[in-house]
DNA sequence: CTATCACATGTTATTTTATAACATCCACGC
DNA sequence: GCGTGGATGTTATAAAATAACATGTGATAG
């Protein structure tokens, strides 16, 4: 994977702080709600947080296995289910993959993703206010989930692969 | 599958005409561009057109096989690839499934989908003007594909399953 | 005419993604 | 203690997608 600009746009920050913030938010939220932020769940989040890149369940699984958490698919899927359910990570439909949430302190937000097919970096933005939701409301449709993703090339990958 | 309201909202029309229009559009477009609208491709489109419901590749494959077009996955995936490439069908990311396009005469449009998880009906709308695209443009990101889907319950399925 | 090329299809195998199902373990409340 | 619920361990399988290579067919340049 190249270090494209989408990645850089997002990594052009104190990423260590980024990780600490997200982990602390997760700790605080789980302490508060009493849910069990177990080692494998924490480690899964840490792995996702290492970069703003989408990780497949099996990629995550490899990492977890290397860390001694077991190598069977349910290990990864259970951890991911937990993280997504509590808003610490998001599923990127276009990639069948997962990214750590960069806004763990805004529960209930509607994430949108800008996905570089070159470097697989994923920038999270806000998807609220999608015209589709208004369309849905008009016909009495109850929206439960919004998927909003754009895929393309970040500036760096554009230059790299013309 | 129940006959939910999303489906009805969309099927409350002369569906026979709907099918004929789409098929004629496909025939016209392929004649014009010289691409080969072969029997299996045509049949795949007909099957997708039978309802405004998303069909998995393997569901489609079963139907094609029953019609004598062969039962191997590539049969379905190749037909779908053709249909999607030429804008006669769309892929619904959220479902890993496919629907016939209801606007085959508007090449290059950006489809958005309203998906009922009760009846699996899919209403196609317009996804252009998504805020995400502006966000992307701002950081010099070249958008190649926009995915915009909302999932929930249509009015009928809401009543049916409270 | 026939060699060749592009495209479509046939066929086998494999990869990638995801879940089902059931056993075990352990902390907690009573 | 002992039952209950959540978490984990484990085996198996389902579902979605593609790789790779063989074969057929129709247009056309030589």
GROMACS .gro file of C-alpha atoms (C1' of nucleotides) in nm:
model
  384
    1UNK     CA    1   0.000   0.000   0.000
    2UNK     CA    2   0.136   0.340  -0.094
    3UNK     CA    3   0.123   0.634   0.138
    4UNK     CA    4  -0.127   0.837  -0.058
    5UNK     CA    5  -0.259   1.181   0.006
    6UNK     CA    6  -0.589   1.076   0.151
    7UNK     CA    7  -0.389   0.891   0.407
    8UNK     CA    8  -0.166   1.188   0.454
    9UNK     CA    9  -0.453   1.430   0.473
   10UNK     CA   10  -0.570   1.225   0.759
   11UNK     CA   11  -0.237   1.128   0.907
   12UNK     CA   12  -0.103   1.482   0.891
   13UNK     CA   13  -0.177   1.507   1.257
   14UNK     CA   14  -0.051   1.372   1.584
   15UNK     CA   15  -0.156   1.018   1.518
   16UNK     CA   16  -0.042   0.902   1.857
   17UNK     CA   17  -0.281   1.149   2.012
   18UNK     CA   18  -0.546   1.033   1.768
   19UNK     CA   19  -0.505   0.678   1.892
   20UNK     CA   20  -0.498   0.774   2.257
   21UNK     CA   21  -0.809   0.987   2.220
   22UNK     CA   22  -1.003   0.707   2.053
   23UNK     CA   23  -0.893   0.448   2.305
   24UNK     CA   24  -0.976   0.674   2.595
   25UNK     CA   25  -1.316   0.751   2.448
   26UNK     CA   26  -1.381   0.379   2.417
   27UNK     CA   27  -1.267   0.315   2.771
   28UNK     CA   28  -1.480   0.596   2.908
   29UNK     CA   29  -1.787   0.492   2.712
   30UNK     CA   30  -1.760   0.128   2.811
   31UNK     CA   31  -1.692   0.208   3.176
   32UNK     CA   32  -1.995   0.430   3.176
   33UNK     CA   33  -2.229   0.181   3.011
   34UNK     CA   34  -2.082  -0.116   3.191
   35UNK     CA   35  -2.006  -0.314   2.879
   36UNK     CA   36  -1.704  -0.532   2.875
   37UNK     CA   37  -1.409  -0.386   2.687
   38UNK     CA   38  -1.208  -0.707   2.685
   39UNK     CA   39  -0.845  -0.746   2.574
   40UNK     CA   40  -0.928  -0.887   2.231
   41UNK     CA   41  -1.175  -0.606   2.167
   42UNK     CA   42  -0.929  -0.347   2.281
   43UNK     CA   43  -0.653  -0.496   2.074
   44UNK     CA   44  -0.877  -0.508   1.767
   45UNK     CA   45  -0.949  -0.139   1.807
   46UNK     CA   46  -0.581  -0.064   1.852
   47UNK     CA   47  -0.502  -0.247   1.531
   48UNK     CA   48  -0.768  -0.059   1.339
   49UNK     CA   49  -0.640   0.264   1.486
   50UNK     CA   50  -0.287   0.207   1.363
   51UNK     CA   51  -0.377   0.363   1.033
   52UNK     CA   52  -0.668   0.527   0.862
   53UNK     CA   53  -0.693   0.239   0.626
   54UNK     CA   54  -0.972  -0.012   0.592
   55UNK     CA   55  -0.887  -0.357   0.720
   56UNK     CA   56  -1.067  -0.673   0.613
   57UNK     CA   57  -1.189  -0.904   0.886
   58UNK     CA   58  -0.931  -1.162   0.785
   59UNK     CA   59  -0.649  -0.909   0.786
   60UNK     CA   60  -0.749  -0.814   1.137
   61UNK     CA   61  -0.775  -1.180   1.226
   62UNK     CA   62  -0.416  -1.243   1.118
   63UNK     CA   63  -0.300  -0.966   1.345
   64UNK     CA   64  -0.506  -1.086   1.637
   65UNK     CA   65  -0.383  -1.439   1.584
   66UNK     CA   66  -0.023  -1.319   1.583
   67UNK     CA   67  -0.098  -1.153   1.915
   68UNK     CA   68  -0.228  -1.475   2.062
   69UNK     CA   69  -0.599  -1.410   2.044
   70UNK     CA   70  -0.687  -1.707   1.824
   71UNK     CA   71  -0.714  -1.756   1.452
   72UNK     CA   72  -1.076  -1.852   1.387
   73UNK     CA   73  -1.299  -1.614   1.192
   74UNK     CA   74  -1.544  -1.561   1.479
   75UNK     CA   75  -1.262  -1.408   1.680
   76UNK     CA   76  -1.236  -1.121   1.435
   77UNK     CA   77  -1.604  -1.095   1.353
   78UNK     CA   78  -1.706  -1.085   1.717
   79UNK     CA   79  -1.459  -0.813   1.799
   80UNK     CA   80  -1.569  -0.614   1.495
   81UNK     CA   81  -1.934  -0.661   1.579
   82UNK     CA   82  -1.867  -0.520   1.921
   83UNK     CA   83  -1.669  -0.224   1.793
   84UNK     CA   84  -1.924  -0.137   1.528
   85UNK     CA   85  -2.218  -0.181   1.762
   86UNK     CA   86  -2.066   0.065   2.006
   87UNK     CA   87  -1.956   0.309   1.741
   88UNK     CA   88  -1.582   0.261   1.787
   89UNK     CA   89  -1.545   0.139   1.432
   90UNK     CA   90  -1.740   0.150   1.108
   91UNK     CA   91  -1.798  -0.094   0.832
   92UNK     CA   92  -1.709   0.029   0.485
   93UNK     CA   93  -1.960  -0.142   0.260
   94UNK     CA   94  -1.776  -0.076  -0.060
   95UNK     CA   95  -1.473  -0.265   0.069
   96UNK     CA   96  -1.630  -0.521   0.300
   97UNK     CA   97  -1.384  -0.384   0.548
   98UNK     CA   98  -1.358  -0.184   0.865
   99UNK     CA   99  -1.205   0.139   0.992
  100UNK     CA  100  -1.171   0.287   1.336
  101UNK     CA  101  -1.408   0.572   1.403
  102UNK     CA  102  -1.242   0.912   1.417
  103UNK     CA  103  -1.529   1.073   1.603
  104UNK     CA  104  -1.596   0.837   1.891
  105UNK     CA  105  -1.721   1.125   2.102
  106UNK     CA  106  -2.016   1.199   1.879
  107UNK     CA  107  -2.248   0.906   1.928
  108UNK     CA  108  -2.510   0.860   1.662
  109UNK     CA  109  -2.327   1.049   1.392
  110UNK     CA  110  -2.370   0.939   1.034
  111UNK     CA  111  -2.034   0.861   0.885
  112UNK     CA  112  -1.953   0.902   0.519
  113UNK     CA  113  -1.633   0.774   0.365
  114UNK     CA  114  -1.393   0.896   0.101
  115UNK     CA  115  -1.208   0.589  -0.017
  116UNK     CA  116  -0.890   0.589  -0.222
  117UNK     CA  117  -0.869   0.279  -0.436
  118UNK     CA  118  -0.497   0.340  -0.473
  119UNK     CA  119  -0.382   0.343  -0.113
  120UNK     CA  120  -0.701   0.210   0.045
  121UNK     CA  121  -0.700   0.505   0.282
  122UNK     CA  122  -1.039   0.604   0.413
  123UNK     CA  123  -1.128   0.952   0.529
  124UNK     CA  124  -1.435   0.976   0.748
  125UNK     CA  125  -1.668   1.269   0.700
  126UNK     CA  126  -2.023   1.354   0.782
  127UNK     CA  127  -2.298   1.198   0.574
  128UNK     CA  128  -2.595   1.360   0.741
  129UNK     CA  129  -2.823   1.565   0.525
  130UNK     CA  130  -2.814   1.324   0.236
  131UNK     CA  131  -3.088   1.404  -0.016
  132UNK     CA  132  -3.180   1.037  -0.010
  133UNK     CA  133  -3.302   1.066   0.344
  134UNK     CA  134  -3.548   1.333   0.244
  135UNK     CA  135  -3.667   1.116  -0.045
  136UNK     CA  136  -3.715   0.831   0.196
  137UNK     CA  137  -3.905   1.041   0.447
  138UNK     CA  138  -4.138   1.156   0.169
  139UNK     CA  139  -4.258   0.804   0.103
  140UNK     CA  140  -4.289   0.717   0.470
  141UNK     CA  141  -3.980   0.504   0.469
  142UNK     CA  142  -3.807   0.464   0.807
  143UNK     CA  143  -3.434   0.497   0.753
  144UNK     CA  144  -3.229   0.289   0.994
  145UNK     CA  145  -2.892   0.313   0.831
  146UNK     CA  146  -2.729   0.541   0.579
  147UNK     CA  147  -2.444   0.429   0.359
  148UNK     CA  148  -2.258   0.705   0.186
  149UNK     CA  149  -1.922   0.641   0.030
  150UNK     CA  150  -1.725   0.781  -0.258
  151UNK     CA  151  -1.444   0.592  -0.420
  152UNK     CA  152  -1.169   0.727  -0.638
  153UNK     CA  153  -0.812   0.846  -0.629
  154UNK     CA  154  -0.652   1.076  -0.379
  155UNK     CA  155  -0.417   1.344  -0.517
  156UNK     CA  156  -0.102   1.146  -0.446
  157UNK     CA  157  -0.228   0.825  -0.604
  158UNK     CA  158  -0.348   1.025  -0.901
  159UNK     CA  159   0.002   1.150  -0.961
  160UNK     CA  160   0.155   0.812  -0.891
  161UNK     CA  161  -0.069   0.621  -1.134
  162UNK     CA  162  -0.171   0.839  -1.429
  163UNK     CA  163  -4.063  -1.193   0.035
  164UNK     CA  164  -4.362  -0.980   0.127
  165UNK     CA  165  -4.509  -0.726  -0.108
  166UNK     CA  166  -4.408  -0.422   0.090
  167UNK     CA  167  -4.480  -0.062   0.021
  168UNK     CA  168  -4.148   0.027  -0.124
  169UNK     CA  169  -4.208  -0.242  -0.376
  170UNK     CA  170  -4.559  -0.118  -0.429
  171UNK     CA  171  -4.451   0.243  -0.456
  172UNK     CA  172  -4.241   0.127  -0.737
  173UNK     CA  173  -4.465  -0.140  -0.883
  174UNK     CA  174  -4.772   0.082  -0.875
  175UNK     CA  175  -4.719   0.135  -1.240
  176UNK     CA  176  -4.749  -0.051  -1.566
  177UNK     CA  177  -4.467  -0.287  -1.494
  178UNK     CA  178  -4.496  -0.455  -1.830
  179UNK     CA  179  -4.430  -0.118  -1.990
  180UNK     CA  180  -4.147  -0.066  -1.745
  181UNK     CA  181  -3.984  -0.387  -1.863
  182UNK     CA  182  -4.040  -0.317  -2.229
  183UNK     CA  183  -3.897   0.031  -2.197
  184UNK     CA  184  -3.584  -0.092  -2.025
  185UNK     CA  185  -3.530  -0.374  -2.272
  186UNK     CA  186  -3.583  -0.144  -2.567
  187UNK     CA  187  -3.342   0.108  -2.420
  188UNK     CA  188  -3.084  -0.166  -2.383
  189UNK     CA  189  -3.140  -0.289  -2.737
  190UNK     CA  190  -3.116   0.060  -2.879
  191UNK     CA  191  -2.803   0.146  -2.682
  192UNK     CA  192  -2.627  -0.176  -2.773
  193UNK     CA  193  -2.723  -0.152  -3.139
  194UNK     CA  194  -2.591   0.200  -3.145
  195UNK     CA  195  -2.262   0.123  -2.976
  196UNK     CA  196  -2.221  -0.209  -3.149
  197UNK     CA  197  -2.177  -0.412  -2.832
  198UNK     CA  198  -2.310  -0.760  -2.823
  199UNK     CA  199  -2.638  -0.797  -2.635
  200UNK     CA  200  -2.629  -1.175  -2.628
  201UNK     CA  201  -2.911  -1.405  -2.516
  202UNK     CA  202  -2.769  -1.472  -2.170
  203UNK     CA  203  -2.717  -1.100  -2.112
  204UNK     CA  204  -3.063  -1.019  -2.231
  205UNK     CA  205  -3.216  -1.293  -2.020
  206UNK     CA  206  -3.024  -1.173  -1.714
  207UNK     CA  207  -3.166  -0.826  -1.762
  208UNK     CA  208  -3.516  -0.967  -1.807
  209UNK     CA  209  -3.483  -1.157  -1.482
  210UNK     CA  210  -3.364  -0.850  -1.293
  211UNK     CA  211  -3.648  -0.652  -1.446
  212UNK     CA  212  -3.914  -0.891  -1.324
  213UNK     CA  213  -3.927  -0.704  -0.996
  214UNK     CA  214  -3.775  -0.404  -0.830
  215UNK     CA  215  -3.599  -0.630  -0.589
  216UNK     CA  216  -3.228  -0.686  -0.550
  217UNK     CA  217  -3.108  -1.024  -0.670
  218UNK     CA  218  -2.785  -1.187  -0.557
  219UNK     CA  219  -2.553  -1.318  -0.826
  220UNK     CA  220  -2.630  -1.673  -0.718
  221UNK     CA  221  -3.005  -1.617  -0.727
  222UNK     CA  222  -2.968  -1.488  -1.077
  223UNK     CA  223  -2.745  -1.782  -1.160
  224UNK     CA  224  -3.012  -2.029  -1.050
  225UNK     CA  225  -3.259  -1.866  -1.282
  226UNK     CA  226  -3.018  -1.858  -1.572
  227UNK     CA  227  -2.929  -2.219  -1.513
  228UNK     CA  228  -3.296  -2.317  -1.514
  229UNK     CA  229  -3.321  -2.141  -1.848
  230UNK     CA  230  -3.034  -2.342  -1.989
  231UNK     CA  231  -2.757  -2.086  -1.973
  232UNK     CA  232  -2.524  -2.281  -1.746
  233UNK     CA  233  -2.477  -2.301  -1.374
  234UNK     CA  234  -2.125  -2.179  -1.305
  235UNK     CA  235  -2.068  -1.854  -1.116
  236UNK     CA  236  -1.891  -1.682  -1.404
  237UNK     CA  237  -2.208  -1.712  -1.608
  238UNK     CA  238  -2.389  -1.482  -1.370
  239UNK     CA  239  -2.097  -1.257  -1.289
  240UNK     CA  240  -2.014  -1.200  -1.653
  241UNK     CA  241  -2.369  -1.110  -1.740
  242UNK     CA  242  -2.388  -0.878  -1.442
  243UNK     CA  243  -2.058  -0.718  -1.526
  244UNK     CA  244  -2.188  -0.643  -1.871
  245UNK     CA  245  -2.516  -0.502  -1.747
  246UNK     CA  246  -2.353  -0.284  -1.484
  247UNK     CA  247  -2.082  -0.164  -1.719
  248UNK     CA  248  -2.341  -0.046  -1.967
  249UNK     CA  249  -2.569   0.103  -1.705
  250UNK     CA  250  -2.855  -0.143  -1.750
  251UNK     CA  251  -2.823  -0.261  -1.392
  252UNK     CA  252  -2.669  -0.139  -1.070
  253UNK     CA  253  -2.489  -0.306  -0.790
  254UNK     CA  254  -2.634  -0.249  -0.443
  255UNK     CA  255  -2.331  -0.253  -0.215
  256UNK     CA  256  -2.523  -0.293   0.105
  257UNK     CA  257  -2.675  -0.618  -0.021
  258UNK     CA  258  -2.403  -0.754  -0.247
  259UNK     CA  259  -2.681  -0.773  -0.498
  260UNK     CA  260  -2.808  -0.623  -0.819
  261UNK     CA  261  -3.111  -0.439  -0.952
  262UNK     CA  262  -3.219  -0.339  -1.299
  263UNK     CA  263  -3.176   0.028  -1.371
  264UNK     CA  264  -3.501   0.220  -1.392
  265UNK     CA  265  -3.346   0.510  -1.582
  266UNK     CA  266  -3.159   0.344  -1.866
  267UNK     CA  267  -3.211   0.651  -2.081
  268UNK     CA  268  -3.007   0.876  -1.860
  269UNK     CA  269  -2.651   0.758  -1.906
  270UNK     CA  270  -2.408   0.866  -1.639
  271UNK     CA  271  -2.666   0.930  -1.372
  272UNK     CA  272  -2.573   0.866  -1.012
  273UNK     CA  273  -2.813   0.621  -0.861
  274UNK     CA  274  -2.905   0.616  -0.495
  275UNK     CA  275  -3.105   0.336  -0.337
  276UNK     CA  276  -3.373   0.312  -0.074
  277UNK     CA  277  -3.363  -0.044   0.050
  278UNK     CA  278  -3.631  -0.215   0.255
  279UNK     CA  279  -3.482  -0.483   0.475
  280UNK     CA  280  -3.829  -0.635   0.511
  281UNK     CA  281  -3.924  -0.698   0.151
  282UNK     CA  282  -3.582  -0.638  -0.004
  283UNK     CA  283  -3.741  -0.396  -0.247
  284UNK     CA  284  -3.511  -0.131  -0.382
  285UNK     CA  285  -3.623   0.209  -0.504
  286UNK     CA  286  -3.377   0.391  -0.723
  287UNK     CA  287  -3.342   0.764  -0.679
  288UNK     CA  288  -3.090   1.029  -0.765
  289UNK     CA  289  -2.776   1.051  -0.554
  290UNK     CA  290  -2.615   1.345  -0.724
  291UNK     CA  291  -2.532   1.644  -0.513
  292UNK     CA  292  -2.410   1.439  -0.221
  293UNK     CA  293  -2.225   1.658   0.029
  294UNK     CA  294  -1.948   1.400   0.028
  295UNK     CA  295  -1.859   1.485  -0.328
  296UNK     CA  296  -1.798   1.845  -0.233
  297UNK     CA  297  -1.582   1.730   0.059
  298UNK     CA  298  -1.387   1.514  -0.180
  299UNK     CA  299  -1.339   1.790  -0.434
  300UNK     CA  300  -1.208   2.014  -0.159
  301UNK     CA  301  -0.916   1.786  -0.087
  302UNK     CA  302  -0.843   1.726  -0.454
  303UNK     CA  303  -0.984   1.377  -0.450
  304UNK     CA  304  -1.107   1.244  -0.786
  305UNK     CA  305  -1.439   1.071  -0.730
  306UNK     CA  306  -1.498   0.782  -0.965
  307UNK     CA  307  -1.794   0.622  -0.801
  308UNK     CA  308  -2.056   0.731  -0.551
  309UNK     CA  309  -2.235   0.485  -0.328
  310UNK     CA  310  -2.542   0.619  -0.158
  311UNK     CA  311  -2.790   0.386   0.000
  312UNK     CA  312  -3.033   0.401   0.287
  313UNK     CA  313  -3.168   0.092   0.451
  314UNK     CA  314  -3.475   0.061   0.668
  315UNK     CA  315  -3.839  -0.034   0.657
  316UNK     CA  316  -4.097   0.068   0.405
  317UNK     CA  317  -4.439   0.169   0.538
  318UNK     CA  318  -4.598  -0.170   0.472
  319UNK     CA  319  -4.318  -0.368   0.634
  320UNK     CA  320  -4.326  -0.131   0.929
  321UNK     CA  321  -4.691  -0.217   0.986
  322UNK     CA  322  -4.634  -0.584   0.922
  323UNK     CA  323  -4.343  -0.620   1.165
  324UNK     CA  324  -4.379  -0.385   1.461
  325DC     C1'  325  -0.903  -1.875  -4.851
  326DT     C1'  326  -0.722  -1.877  -4.420
  327DA     C1'  327  -0.462  -1.674  -4.050
  328DT     C1'  328  -0.543  -1.401  -3.696
  329DC     C1'  329  -0.768  -1.120  -3.362
  330DA     C1'  330  -1.131  -0.981  -3.048
  331DC     C1'  331  -1.484  -1.125  -2.794
  332DA     C1'  332  -1.800  -1.451  -2.586
  333DT     C1'  333  -1.861  -1.864  -2.357
  334DG     C1'  334  -1.745  -2.323  -2.114
  335DT     C1'  335  -1.525  -2.528  -1.724
  336DT     C1'  336  -1.259  -2.623  -1.312
  337DA     C1'  337  -1.073  -2.466  -0.915
  338DT     C1'  338  -0.987  -2.149  -0.562
  339DT     C1'  339  -1.015  -1.737  -0.283
  340DT     C1'  340  -1.248  -1.419   0.009
  341DT     C1'  341  -1.607  -1.295   0.320
  342DA     C1'  342  -1.933  -1.431   0.671
  343DT     C1'  343  -2.215  -1.708   0.982
  344DA     C1'  344  -2.412  -2.130   1.221
  345DA     C1'  345  -2.389  -2.421   1.592
  346DC     C1'  346  -2.241  -2.597   2.000
  347DA     C1'  347  -1.903  -2.645   2.392
  348DT     C1'  348  -1.666  -2.424   2.773
  349DC     C1'  349  -1.544  -2.085   3.101
  350DC     C1'  350  -1.605  -1.744   3.442
  351DA     C1'  351  -1.789  -1.343   3.714
  352DC     C1'  352  -2.186  -1.211   3.959
  353DG     C1'  353  -2.618  -1.223   4.230
  354DC     C1'  354  -2.881  -1.474   4.512
  355DG     C1'  355  -2.336  -2.355   4.582
  356DC     C1'  356  -2.558  -2.271   4.165
  357DG     C1'  357  -2.787  -2.070   3.794
  358DT     C1'  358  -2.760  -1.707   3.458
  359DG     C1'  359  -2.558  -1.422   3.107
  360DG     C1'  360  -2.178  -1.274   2.862
  361DA     C1'  361  -1.746  -1.395   2.652
  362DT     C1'  362  -1.461  -1.711   2.431
  363DG     C1'  363  -1.305  -2.165   2.200
  364DT     C1'  364  -1.381  -2.466   1.815
  365DT     C1'  365  -1.553  -2.698   1.414
  366DA     C1'  366  -1.794  -2.669   1.018
  367DT     C1'  367  -2.022  -2.456   0.648
  368DA     C1'  368  -2.240  -2.101   0.370
  369DA     C1'  369  -2.222  -1.717   0.056
  370DA     C1'  370  -1.994  -1.409  -0.262
  371DA     C1'  371  -1.638  -1.342  -0.601
  372DT     C1'  372  -1.258  -1.433  -0.906
  373DA     C1'  373  -0.853  -1.678  -1.135
  374DA     C1'  374  -0.708  -1.937  -1.498
  375DC     C1'  375  -0.731  -2.174  -1.899
  376DA     C1'  376  -0.988  -2.407  -2.287
  377DT     C1'  377  -1.308  -2.359  -2.671
  378DG     C1'  378  -1.602  -2.147  -3.008
  379DT     C1'  379  -1.728  -1.797  -3.344
  380DG     C1'  380  -1.743  -1.421  -3.646
  381DA     C1'  381  -1.504  -1.025  -3.872
  382DT     C1'  382  -1.138  -0.898  -4.149
  383DA     C1'  383  -0.655  -0.810  -4.324
  384DG     C1'  384  -0.337  -1.034  -4.597
   0.00000   0.00000   0.00000
